[in-house]
Every structure is written in structure tokens, then in C-alpha cells.
Tab-separated table of C-alpha atoms in Angstrom:
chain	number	residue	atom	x	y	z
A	1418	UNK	CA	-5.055	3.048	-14.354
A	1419	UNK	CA	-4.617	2.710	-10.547
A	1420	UNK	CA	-1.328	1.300	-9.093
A	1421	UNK	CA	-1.358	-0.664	-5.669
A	1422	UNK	CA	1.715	0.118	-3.153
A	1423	UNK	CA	2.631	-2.394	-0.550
A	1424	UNK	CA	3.691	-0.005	2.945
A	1425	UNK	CA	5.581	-2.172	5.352
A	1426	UNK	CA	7.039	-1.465	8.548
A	1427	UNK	CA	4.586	0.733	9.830
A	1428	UNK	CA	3.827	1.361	13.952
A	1429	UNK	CA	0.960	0.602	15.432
A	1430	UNK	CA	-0.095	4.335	16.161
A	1431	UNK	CA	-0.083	4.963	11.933
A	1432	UNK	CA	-4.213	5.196	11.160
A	1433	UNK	CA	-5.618	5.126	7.874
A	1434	UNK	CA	-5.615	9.498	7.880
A	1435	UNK	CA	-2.013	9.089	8.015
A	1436	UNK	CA	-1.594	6.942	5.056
A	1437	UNK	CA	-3.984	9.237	3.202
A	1438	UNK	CA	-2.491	12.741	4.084
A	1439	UNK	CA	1.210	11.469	3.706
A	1440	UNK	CA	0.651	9.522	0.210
A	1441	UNK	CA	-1.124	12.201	-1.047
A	1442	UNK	CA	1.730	14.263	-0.969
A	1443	UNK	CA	2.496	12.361	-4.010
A	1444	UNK	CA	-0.689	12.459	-6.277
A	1445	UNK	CA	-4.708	11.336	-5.487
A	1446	UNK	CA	-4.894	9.038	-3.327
A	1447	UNK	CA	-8.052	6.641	-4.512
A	1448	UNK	CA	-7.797	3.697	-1.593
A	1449	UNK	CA	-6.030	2.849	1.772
A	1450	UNK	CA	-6.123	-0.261	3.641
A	1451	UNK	CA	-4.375	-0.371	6.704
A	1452	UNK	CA	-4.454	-4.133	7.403
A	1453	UNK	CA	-6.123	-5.091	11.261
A	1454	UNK	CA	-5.335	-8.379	13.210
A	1455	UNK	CA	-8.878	-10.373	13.514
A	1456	UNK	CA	-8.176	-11.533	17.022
A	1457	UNK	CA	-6.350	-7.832	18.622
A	1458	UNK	CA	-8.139	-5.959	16.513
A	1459	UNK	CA	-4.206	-3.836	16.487
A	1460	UNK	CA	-2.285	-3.244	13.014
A	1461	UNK	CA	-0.391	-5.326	11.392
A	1462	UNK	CA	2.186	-3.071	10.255
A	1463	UNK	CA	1.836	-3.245	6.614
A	1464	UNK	CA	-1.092	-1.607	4.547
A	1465	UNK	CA	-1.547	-1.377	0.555
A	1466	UNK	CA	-2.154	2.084	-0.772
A	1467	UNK	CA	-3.871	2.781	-4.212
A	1468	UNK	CA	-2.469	5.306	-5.946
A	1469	UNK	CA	-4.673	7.335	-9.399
A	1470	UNK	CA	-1.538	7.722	-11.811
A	1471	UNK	CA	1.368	5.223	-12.623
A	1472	UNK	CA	3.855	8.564	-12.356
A	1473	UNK	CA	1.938	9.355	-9.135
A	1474	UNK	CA	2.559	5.943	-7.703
A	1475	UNK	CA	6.619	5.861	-8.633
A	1476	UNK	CA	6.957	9.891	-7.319
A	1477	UNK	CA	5.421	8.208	-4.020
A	1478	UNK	CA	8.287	4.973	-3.970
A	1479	UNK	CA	10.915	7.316	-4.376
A	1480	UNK	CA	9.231	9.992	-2.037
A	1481	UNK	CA	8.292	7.566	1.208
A	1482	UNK	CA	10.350	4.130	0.478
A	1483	UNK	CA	13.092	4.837	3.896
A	1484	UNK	CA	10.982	7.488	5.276
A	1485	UNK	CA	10.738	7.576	8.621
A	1486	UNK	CA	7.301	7.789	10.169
A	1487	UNK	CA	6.584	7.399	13.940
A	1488	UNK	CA	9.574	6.253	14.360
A	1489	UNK	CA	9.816	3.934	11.620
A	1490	UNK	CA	11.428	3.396	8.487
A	1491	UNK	CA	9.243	2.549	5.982
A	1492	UNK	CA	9.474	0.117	2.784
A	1493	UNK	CA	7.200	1.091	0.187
A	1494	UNK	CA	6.854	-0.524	-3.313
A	1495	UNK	CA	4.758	-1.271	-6.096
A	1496	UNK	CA	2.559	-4.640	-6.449
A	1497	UNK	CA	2.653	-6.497	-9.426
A	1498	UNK	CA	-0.772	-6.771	-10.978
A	1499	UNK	CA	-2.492	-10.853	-10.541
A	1500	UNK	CA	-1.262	-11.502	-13.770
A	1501	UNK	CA	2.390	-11.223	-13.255
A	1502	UNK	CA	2.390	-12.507	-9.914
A	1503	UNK	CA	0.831	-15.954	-11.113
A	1504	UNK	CA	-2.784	-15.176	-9.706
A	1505	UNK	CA	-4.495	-15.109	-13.068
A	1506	UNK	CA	-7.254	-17.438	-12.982
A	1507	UNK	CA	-8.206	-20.076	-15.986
A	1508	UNK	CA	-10.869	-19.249	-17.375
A	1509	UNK	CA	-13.665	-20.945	-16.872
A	1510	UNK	CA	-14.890	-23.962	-19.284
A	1511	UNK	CA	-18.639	-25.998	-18.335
């Protein structure tokens, strides 16, 4: 089962290789999204990492959450899945 990260506080030089090589440092990295402003086309300085493993996922929290990258401390923790957050939708009845 793949667990999402939420990576805040990240500078605008961090790319989407940097995500990659430092989370993966932690376990198999399966997805990184480094979020973009539409209008700038600069980062917004938070991203959401997908991690392969649950244990992979909490070694990278405890390995990265206060790490200091380009400057940077970073705050890294794990999203709730839709379901727990409130997102689940009804389903649906014609």
C-alpha cells in the first residue's frame, strides 16, 4: 500500500531529483510532485511524496521531518487517506 507525505517548507531551488534522491534514502520512492505556481511557473514550497511501504514512509518522517535542505528546515508528515480526512464521496444513487 503506498503512503502520501506532505513536504513543506521547501526553497525554491529544491527540483523534483531532489525530492527523489533524498526520500529515497528512506525506501522506493513510487511518486513526487513538487507543486508549481500556474501564473510564475516558480515552486510553491510544499510537494507530496509517495512513498512504496507504510515502514518506509514513517523511517522517512522521522529521517527528513527538521532536516535542513537548502537552507531550509523541512516539515514532513503523513496524509491521511480521503476517507479520514472527510473526502469520501457518497456513492452514487440514479
Amino acid at each position: 500500500m503506498e503512503i502520501e507525505l506532505y513536504v513543506g517548507n521547501l526553497s525554491k531551488l529544491t527540483t523534483h531529483g531532489d525530492l527523489r534522491f533524498l526520500f529515497s534514502q528512506a525506501g522506493k520512492v513510487t511518486k513526487a510532485l513538487l507543486l508549481m505556481d500556474g501564473k510564475s511557473g516558480e515552486p510553491k514550497g510544499y510537494a507530496f511524496v509517495t512513498m512504496s511501504m507504510q515502514s518506509e514512509a514513517d523511517q522517512a518522517v522521522n529521517m527528513f521531518n527538521g532536516f535542513s535542505l537548502f537552507d531550509h528546515e523541512l516539515t514532513v508528515r503523513l496524509v491521511k487517506p480521503r476517507a479520514q480526512r472527510g473526502l469520501e464521496y457518497p456513492a452514487y444513487k440514479p
